[in-house]
Short mmCIF file of the N, C-alpha and C atoms (twelve columns), coordinates in Angstrom:
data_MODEL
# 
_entry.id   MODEL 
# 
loop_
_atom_site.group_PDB 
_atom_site.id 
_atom_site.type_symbol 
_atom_site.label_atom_id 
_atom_site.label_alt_id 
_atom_site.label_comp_id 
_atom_site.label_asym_id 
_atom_site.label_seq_id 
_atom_site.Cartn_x 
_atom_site.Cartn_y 
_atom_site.Cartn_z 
_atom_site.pdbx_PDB_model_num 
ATOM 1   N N  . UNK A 1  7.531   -16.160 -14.672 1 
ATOM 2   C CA . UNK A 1  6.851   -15.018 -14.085 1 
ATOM 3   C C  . UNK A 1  5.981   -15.516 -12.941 1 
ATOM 4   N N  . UNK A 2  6.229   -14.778 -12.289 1 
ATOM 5   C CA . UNK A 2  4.969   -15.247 -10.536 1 
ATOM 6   C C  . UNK A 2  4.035   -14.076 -11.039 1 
ATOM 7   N N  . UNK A 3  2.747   -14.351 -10.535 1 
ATOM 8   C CA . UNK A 3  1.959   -13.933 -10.764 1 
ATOM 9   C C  . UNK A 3  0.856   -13.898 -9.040  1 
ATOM 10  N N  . UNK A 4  0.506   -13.080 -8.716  1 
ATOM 11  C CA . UNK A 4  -0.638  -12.847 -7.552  1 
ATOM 12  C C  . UNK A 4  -2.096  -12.444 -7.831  1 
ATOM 13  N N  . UNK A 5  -3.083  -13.230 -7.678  1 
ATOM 14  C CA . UNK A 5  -4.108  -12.325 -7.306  1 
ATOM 15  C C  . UNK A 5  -4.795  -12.752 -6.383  1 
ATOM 16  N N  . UNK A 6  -5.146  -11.549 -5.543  1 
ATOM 17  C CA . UNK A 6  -5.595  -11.908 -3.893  1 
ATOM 18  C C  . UNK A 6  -6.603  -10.471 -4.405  1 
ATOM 19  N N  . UNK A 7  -7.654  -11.159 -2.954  1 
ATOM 20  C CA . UNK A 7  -8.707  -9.969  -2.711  1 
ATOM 21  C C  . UNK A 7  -8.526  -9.808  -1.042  1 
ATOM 22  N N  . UNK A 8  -8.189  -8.533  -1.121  1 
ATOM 23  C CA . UNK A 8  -8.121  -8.377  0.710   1 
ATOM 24  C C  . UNK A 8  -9.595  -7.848  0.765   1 
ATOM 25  N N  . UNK A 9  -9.512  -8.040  2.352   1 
ATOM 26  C CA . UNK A 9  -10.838 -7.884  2.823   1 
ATOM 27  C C  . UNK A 9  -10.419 -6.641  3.946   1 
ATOM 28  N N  . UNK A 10 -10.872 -5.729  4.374   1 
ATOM 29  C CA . UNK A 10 -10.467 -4.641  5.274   1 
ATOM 30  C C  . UNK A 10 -11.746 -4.123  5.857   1 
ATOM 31  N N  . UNK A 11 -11.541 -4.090  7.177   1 
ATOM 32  C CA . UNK A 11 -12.909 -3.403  7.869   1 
ATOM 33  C C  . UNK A 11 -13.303 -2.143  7.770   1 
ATOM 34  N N  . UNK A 12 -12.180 -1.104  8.029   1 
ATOM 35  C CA . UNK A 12 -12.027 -0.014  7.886   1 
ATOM 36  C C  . UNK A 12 -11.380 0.740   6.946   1 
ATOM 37  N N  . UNK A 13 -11.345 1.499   6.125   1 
ATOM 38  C CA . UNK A 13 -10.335 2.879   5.012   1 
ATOM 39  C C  . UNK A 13 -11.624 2.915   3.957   1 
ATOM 40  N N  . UNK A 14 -10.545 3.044   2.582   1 
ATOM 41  C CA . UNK A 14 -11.074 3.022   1.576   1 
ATOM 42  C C  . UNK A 14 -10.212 3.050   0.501   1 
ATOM 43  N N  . UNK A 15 -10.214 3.012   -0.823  1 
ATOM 44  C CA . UNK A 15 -10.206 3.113   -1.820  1 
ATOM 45  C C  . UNK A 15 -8.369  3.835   -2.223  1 
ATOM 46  N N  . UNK A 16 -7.973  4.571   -0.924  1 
ATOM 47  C CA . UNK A 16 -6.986  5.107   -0.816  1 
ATOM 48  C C  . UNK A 16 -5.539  4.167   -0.703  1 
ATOM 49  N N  . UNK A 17 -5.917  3.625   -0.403  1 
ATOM 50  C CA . UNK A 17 -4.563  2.284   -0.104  1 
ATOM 51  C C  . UNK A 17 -4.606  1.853   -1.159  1 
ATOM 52  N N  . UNK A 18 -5.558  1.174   -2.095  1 
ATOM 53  C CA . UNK A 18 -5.588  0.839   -3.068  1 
ATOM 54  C C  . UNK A 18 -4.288  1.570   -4.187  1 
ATOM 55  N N  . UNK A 19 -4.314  2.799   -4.138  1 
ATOM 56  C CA . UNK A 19 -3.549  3.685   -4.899  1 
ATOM 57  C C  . UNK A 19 -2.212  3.428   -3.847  1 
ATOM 58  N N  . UNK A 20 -2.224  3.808   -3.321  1 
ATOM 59  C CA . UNK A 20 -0.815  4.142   -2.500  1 
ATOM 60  C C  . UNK A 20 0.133   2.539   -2.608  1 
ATOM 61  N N  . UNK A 21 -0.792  1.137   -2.437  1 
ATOM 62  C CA . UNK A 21 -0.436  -0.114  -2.799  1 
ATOM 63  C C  . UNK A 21 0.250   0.100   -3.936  1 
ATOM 64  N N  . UNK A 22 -0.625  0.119   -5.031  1 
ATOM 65  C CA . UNK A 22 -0.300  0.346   -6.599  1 
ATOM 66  C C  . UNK A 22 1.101   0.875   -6.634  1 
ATOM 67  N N  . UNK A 23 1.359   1.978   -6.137  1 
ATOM 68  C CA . UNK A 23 2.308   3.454   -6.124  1 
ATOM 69  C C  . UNK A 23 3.713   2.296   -5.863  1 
ATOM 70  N N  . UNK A 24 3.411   2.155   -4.726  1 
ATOM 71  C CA . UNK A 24 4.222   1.293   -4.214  1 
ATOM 72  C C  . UNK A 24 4.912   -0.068  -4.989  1 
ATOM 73  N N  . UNK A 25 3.686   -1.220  -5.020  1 
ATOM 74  C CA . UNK A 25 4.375   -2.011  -5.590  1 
ATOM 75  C C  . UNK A 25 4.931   -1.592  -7.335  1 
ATOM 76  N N  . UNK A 26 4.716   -0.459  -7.910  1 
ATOM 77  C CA . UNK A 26 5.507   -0.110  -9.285  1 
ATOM 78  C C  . UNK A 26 6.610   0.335   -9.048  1 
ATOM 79  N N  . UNK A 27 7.200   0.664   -7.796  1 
ATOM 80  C CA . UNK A 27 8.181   0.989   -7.915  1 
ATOM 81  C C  . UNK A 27 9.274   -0.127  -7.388  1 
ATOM 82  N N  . UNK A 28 8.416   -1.264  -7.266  1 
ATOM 83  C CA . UNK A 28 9.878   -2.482  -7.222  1 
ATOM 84  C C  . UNK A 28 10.239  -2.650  -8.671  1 
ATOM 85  N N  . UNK A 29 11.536  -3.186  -8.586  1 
ATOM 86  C CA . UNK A 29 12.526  -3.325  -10.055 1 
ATOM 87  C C  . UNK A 29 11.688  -4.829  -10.537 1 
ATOM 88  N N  . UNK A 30 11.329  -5.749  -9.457  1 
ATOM 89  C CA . UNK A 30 10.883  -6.804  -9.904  1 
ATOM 90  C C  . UNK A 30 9.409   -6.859  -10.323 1 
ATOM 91  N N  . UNK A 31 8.551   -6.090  -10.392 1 
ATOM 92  C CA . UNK A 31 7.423   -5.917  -10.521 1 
ATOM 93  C C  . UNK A 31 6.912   -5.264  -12.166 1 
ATOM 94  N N  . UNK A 32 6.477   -6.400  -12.813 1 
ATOM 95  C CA . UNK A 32 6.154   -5.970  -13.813 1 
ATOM 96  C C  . UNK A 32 4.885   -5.107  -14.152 1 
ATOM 97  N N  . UNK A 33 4.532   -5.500  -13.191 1 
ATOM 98  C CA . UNK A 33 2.451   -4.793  -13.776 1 
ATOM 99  C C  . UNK A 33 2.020   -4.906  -12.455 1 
ATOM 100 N N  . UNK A 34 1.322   -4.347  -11.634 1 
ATOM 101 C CA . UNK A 34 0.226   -3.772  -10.354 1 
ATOM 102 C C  . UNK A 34 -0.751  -3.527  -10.803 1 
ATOM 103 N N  . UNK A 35 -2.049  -3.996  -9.983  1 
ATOM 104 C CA . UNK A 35 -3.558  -3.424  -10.218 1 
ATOM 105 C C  . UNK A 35 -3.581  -3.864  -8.958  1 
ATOM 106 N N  . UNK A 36 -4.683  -2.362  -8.520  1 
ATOM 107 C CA . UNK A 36 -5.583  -2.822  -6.823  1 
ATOM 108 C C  . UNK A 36 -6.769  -2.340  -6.949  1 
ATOM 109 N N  . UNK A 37 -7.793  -2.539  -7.369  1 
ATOM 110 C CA . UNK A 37 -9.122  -2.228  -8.058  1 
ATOM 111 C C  . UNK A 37 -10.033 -2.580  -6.644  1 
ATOM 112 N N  . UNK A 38 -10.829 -0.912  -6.435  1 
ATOM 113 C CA . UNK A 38 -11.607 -1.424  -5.372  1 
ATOM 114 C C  . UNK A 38 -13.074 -1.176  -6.258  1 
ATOM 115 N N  . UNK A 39 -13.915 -2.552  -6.788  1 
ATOM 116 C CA . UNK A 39 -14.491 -2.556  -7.329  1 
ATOM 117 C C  . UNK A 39 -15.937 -1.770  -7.068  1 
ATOM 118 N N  . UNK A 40 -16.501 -1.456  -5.757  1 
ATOM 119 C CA . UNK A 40 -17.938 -0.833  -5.461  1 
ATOM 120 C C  . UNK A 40 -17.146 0.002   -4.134  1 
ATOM 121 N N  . UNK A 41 -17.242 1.328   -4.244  1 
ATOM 122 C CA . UNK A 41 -16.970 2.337   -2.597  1 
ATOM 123 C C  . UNK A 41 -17.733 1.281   -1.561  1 
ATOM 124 N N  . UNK A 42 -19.248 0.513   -1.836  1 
ATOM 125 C CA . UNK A 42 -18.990 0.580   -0.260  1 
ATOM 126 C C  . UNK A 42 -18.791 -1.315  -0.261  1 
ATOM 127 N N  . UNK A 43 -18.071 -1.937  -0.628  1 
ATOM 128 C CA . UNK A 43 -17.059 -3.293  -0.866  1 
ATOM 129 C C  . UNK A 43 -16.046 -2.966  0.001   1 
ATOM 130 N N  . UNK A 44 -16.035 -3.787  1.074   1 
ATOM 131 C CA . UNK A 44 -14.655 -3.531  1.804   1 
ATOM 132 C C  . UNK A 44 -13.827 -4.573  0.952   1 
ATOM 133 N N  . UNK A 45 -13.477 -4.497  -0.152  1 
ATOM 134 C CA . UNK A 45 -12.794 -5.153  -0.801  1 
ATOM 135 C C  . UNK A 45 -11.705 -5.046  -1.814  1 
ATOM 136 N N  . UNK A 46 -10.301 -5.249  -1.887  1 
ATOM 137 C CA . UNK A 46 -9.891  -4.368  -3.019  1 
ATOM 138 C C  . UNK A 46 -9.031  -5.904  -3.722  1 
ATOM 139 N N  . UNK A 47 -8.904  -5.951  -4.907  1 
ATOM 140 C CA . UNK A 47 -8.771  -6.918  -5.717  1 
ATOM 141 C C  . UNK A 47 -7.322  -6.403  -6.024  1 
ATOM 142 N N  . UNK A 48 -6.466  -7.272  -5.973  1 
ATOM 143 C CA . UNK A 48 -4.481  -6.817  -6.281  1 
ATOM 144 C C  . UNK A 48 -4.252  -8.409  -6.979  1 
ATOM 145 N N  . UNK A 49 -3.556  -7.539  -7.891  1 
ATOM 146 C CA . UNK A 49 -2.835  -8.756  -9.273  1 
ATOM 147 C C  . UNK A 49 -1.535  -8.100  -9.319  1 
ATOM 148 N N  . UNK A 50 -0.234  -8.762  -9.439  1 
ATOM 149 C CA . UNK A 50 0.544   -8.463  -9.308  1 
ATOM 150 C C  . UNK A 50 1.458   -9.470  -10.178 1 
ATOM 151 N N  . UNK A 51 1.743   -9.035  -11.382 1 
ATOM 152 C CA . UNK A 51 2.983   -9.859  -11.877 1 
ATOM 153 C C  . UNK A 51 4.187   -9.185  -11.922 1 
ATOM 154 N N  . UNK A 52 5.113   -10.420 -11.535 1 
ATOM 155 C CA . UNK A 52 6.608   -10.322 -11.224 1 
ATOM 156 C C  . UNK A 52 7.350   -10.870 -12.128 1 
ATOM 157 N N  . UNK A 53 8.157   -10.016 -12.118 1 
ATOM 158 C CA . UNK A 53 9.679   -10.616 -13.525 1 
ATOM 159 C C  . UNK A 53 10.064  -12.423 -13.088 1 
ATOM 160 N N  . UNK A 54 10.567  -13.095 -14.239 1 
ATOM 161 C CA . UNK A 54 11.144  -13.597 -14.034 1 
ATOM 162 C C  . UNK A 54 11.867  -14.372 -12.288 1 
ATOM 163 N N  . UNK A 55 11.671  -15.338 -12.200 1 
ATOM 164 C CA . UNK A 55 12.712  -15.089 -10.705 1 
ATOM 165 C C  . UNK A 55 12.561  -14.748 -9.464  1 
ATOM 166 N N  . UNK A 56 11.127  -13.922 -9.940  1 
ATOM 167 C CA . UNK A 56 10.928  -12.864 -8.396  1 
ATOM 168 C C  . UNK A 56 9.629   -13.418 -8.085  1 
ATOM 169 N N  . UNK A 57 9.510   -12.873 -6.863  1 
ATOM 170 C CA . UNK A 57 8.365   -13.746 -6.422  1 
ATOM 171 C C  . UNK A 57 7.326   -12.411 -5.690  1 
ATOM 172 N N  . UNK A 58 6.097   -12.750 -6.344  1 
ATOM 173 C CA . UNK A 58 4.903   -11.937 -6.493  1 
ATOM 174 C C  . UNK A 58 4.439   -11.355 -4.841  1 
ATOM 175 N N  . UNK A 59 4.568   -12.469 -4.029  1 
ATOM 176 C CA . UNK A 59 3.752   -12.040 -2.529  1 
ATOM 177 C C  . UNK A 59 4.906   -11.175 -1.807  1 
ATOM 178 N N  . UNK A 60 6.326   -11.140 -2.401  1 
ATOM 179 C CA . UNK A 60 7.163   -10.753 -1.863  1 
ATOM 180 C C  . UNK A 60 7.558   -9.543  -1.775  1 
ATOM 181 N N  . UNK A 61 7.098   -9.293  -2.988  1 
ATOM 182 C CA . UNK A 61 7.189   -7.690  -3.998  1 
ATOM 183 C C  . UNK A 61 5.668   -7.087  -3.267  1 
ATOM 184 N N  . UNK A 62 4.576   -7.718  -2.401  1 
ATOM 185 C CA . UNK A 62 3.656   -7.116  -1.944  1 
ATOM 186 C C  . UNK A 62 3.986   -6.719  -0.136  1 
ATOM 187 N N  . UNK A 63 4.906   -8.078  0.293   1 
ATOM 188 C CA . UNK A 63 5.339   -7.601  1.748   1 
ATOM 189 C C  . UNK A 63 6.022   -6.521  1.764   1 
ATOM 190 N N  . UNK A 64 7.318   -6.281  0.470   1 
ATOM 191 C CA . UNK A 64 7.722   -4.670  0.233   1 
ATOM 192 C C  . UNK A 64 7.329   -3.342  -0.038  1 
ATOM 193 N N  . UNK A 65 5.731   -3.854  -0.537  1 
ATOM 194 C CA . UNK A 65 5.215   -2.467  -0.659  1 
ATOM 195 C C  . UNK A 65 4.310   -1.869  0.354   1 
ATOM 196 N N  . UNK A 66 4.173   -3.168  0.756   1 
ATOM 197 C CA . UNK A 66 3.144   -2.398  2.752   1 
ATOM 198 C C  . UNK A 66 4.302   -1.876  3.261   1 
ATOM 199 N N  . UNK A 67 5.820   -2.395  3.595   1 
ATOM 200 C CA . UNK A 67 6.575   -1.800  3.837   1 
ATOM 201 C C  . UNK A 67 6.785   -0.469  3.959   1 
ATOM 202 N N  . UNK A 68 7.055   -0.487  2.599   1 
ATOM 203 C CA . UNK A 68 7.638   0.948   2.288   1 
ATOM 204 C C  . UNK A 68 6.684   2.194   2.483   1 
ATOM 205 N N  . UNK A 69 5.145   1.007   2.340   1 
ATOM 206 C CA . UNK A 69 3.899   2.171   2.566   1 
ATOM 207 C C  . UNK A 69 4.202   2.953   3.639   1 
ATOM 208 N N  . UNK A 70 4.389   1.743   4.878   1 
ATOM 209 C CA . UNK A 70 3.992   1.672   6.162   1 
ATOM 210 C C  . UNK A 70 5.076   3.036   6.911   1 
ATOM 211 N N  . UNK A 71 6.447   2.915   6.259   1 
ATOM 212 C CA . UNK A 71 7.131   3.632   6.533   1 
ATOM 213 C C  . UNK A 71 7.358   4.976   6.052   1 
ATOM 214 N N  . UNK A 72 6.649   5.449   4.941   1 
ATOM 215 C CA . UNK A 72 6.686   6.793   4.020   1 
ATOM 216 C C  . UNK A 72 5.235   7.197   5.144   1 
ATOM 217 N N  . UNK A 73 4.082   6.419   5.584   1 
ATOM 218 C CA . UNK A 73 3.169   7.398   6.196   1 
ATOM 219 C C  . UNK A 73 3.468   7.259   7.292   1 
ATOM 220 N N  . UNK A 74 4.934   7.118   8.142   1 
ATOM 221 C CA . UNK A 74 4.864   7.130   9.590   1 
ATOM 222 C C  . UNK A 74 5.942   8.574   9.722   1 
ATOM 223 N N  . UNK A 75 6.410   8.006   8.497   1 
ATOM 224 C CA . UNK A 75 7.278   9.542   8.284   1 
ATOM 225 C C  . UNK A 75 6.911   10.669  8.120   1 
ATOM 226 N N  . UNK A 76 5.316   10.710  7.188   1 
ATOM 227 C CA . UNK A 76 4.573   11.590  6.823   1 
ATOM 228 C C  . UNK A 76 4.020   12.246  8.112   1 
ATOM 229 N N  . UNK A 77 3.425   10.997  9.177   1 
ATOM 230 C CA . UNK A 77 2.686   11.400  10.354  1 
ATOM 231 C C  . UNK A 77 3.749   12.201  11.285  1 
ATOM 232 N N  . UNK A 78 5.086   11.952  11.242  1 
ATOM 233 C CA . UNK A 78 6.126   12.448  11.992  1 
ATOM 234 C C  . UNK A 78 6.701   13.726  11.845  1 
ATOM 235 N N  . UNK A 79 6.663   14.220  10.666  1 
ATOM 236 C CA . UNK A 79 7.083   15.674  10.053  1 
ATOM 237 C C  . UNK A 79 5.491   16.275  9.996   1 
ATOM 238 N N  . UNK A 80 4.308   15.642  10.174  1 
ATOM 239 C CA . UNK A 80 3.437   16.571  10.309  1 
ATOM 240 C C  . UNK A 80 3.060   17.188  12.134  1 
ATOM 241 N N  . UNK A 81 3.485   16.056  12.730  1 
ATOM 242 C CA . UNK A 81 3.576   16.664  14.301  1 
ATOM 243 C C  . UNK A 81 4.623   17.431  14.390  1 
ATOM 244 N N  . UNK A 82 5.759   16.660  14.026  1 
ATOM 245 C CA . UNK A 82 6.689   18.075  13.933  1 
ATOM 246 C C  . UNK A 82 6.363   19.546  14.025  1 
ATOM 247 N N  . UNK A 83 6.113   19.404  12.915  1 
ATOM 248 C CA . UNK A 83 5.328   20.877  12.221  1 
ATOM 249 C C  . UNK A 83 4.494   21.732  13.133  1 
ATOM 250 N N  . UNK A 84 3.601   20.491  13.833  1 
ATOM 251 C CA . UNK A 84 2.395   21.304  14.632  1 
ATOM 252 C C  . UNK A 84 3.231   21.331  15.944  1 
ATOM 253 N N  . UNK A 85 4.137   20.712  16.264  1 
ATOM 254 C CA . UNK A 85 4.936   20.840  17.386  1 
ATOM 255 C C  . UNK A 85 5.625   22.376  17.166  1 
ATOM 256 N N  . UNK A 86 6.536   22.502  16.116  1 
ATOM 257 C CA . UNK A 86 6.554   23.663  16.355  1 
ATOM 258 C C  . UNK A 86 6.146   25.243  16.309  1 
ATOM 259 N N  . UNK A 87 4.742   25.081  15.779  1 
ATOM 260 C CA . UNK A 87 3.311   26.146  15.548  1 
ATOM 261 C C  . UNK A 87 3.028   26.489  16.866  1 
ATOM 262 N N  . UNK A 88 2.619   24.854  17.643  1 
ATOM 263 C CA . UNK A 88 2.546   25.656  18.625  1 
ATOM 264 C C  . UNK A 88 2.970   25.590  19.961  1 
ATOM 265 N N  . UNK A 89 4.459   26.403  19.316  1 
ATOM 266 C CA . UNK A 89 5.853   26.513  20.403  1 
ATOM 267 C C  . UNK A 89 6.843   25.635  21.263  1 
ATOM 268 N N  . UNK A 90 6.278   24.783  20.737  1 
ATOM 269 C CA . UNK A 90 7.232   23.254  21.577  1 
ATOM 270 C C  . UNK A 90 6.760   22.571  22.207  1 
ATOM 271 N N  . UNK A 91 5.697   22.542  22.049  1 
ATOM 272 C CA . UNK A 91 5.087   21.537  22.934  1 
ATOM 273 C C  . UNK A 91 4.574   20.095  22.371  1 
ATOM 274 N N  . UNK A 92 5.480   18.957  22.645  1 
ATOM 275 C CA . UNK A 92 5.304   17.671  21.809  1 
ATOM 276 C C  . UNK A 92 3.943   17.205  21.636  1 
ATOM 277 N N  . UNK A 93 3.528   16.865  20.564  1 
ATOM 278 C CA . UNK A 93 2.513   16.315  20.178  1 
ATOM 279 C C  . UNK A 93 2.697   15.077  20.009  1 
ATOM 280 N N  . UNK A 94 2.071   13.671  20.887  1 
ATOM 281 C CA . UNK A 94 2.686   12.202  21.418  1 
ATOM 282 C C  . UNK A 94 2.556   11.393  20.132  1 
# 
């Protein structure tokens, strides 16, 4: 079993990535257990443990879940201009 624990350090967000991390790395097949614990709101700090099956390797199963983050909220940001693109009447929102 690989095993991770890292504390990122972040200037800016909050507490929200933390979850969406989590979300993320549970849904790899290789990922046995996720925690991203942001221990005090104002700690720019969030604490991630991450054990991996057998075989698999822990930091790897974390480059896949910024991934997949990265790409579900660009998609999110993209169908929400959409949206306001077409509210109000076609006019692209950049």
């Amino acid at each position: 079993m690989s095993t991770l624990n890292i504390r990122l350090a972040y200037k800016q967000g909050d507490c929200a990535i933390g979850s969406i991390l989590q979300h993320e790395l549970m849904l790899d097949d290789c990922v046995e257990f996720a925690s991203c614990i942001q221990k005090h709101p104002k700690e720019p700090f969030l604490d991630v443990k991450i054990h991996a099956k057998d075989g698999a390797d822990a930091r790897q199963a974390l480059v896949r879940a910024f991934d997949r983050a990265s790409k579900n909220l660009h998609s999110i940001m993209r169908t929400t201009l959409d949206g306001l693109d077409a509210a109000l009447g076609g006019g692209r929102v950049p």
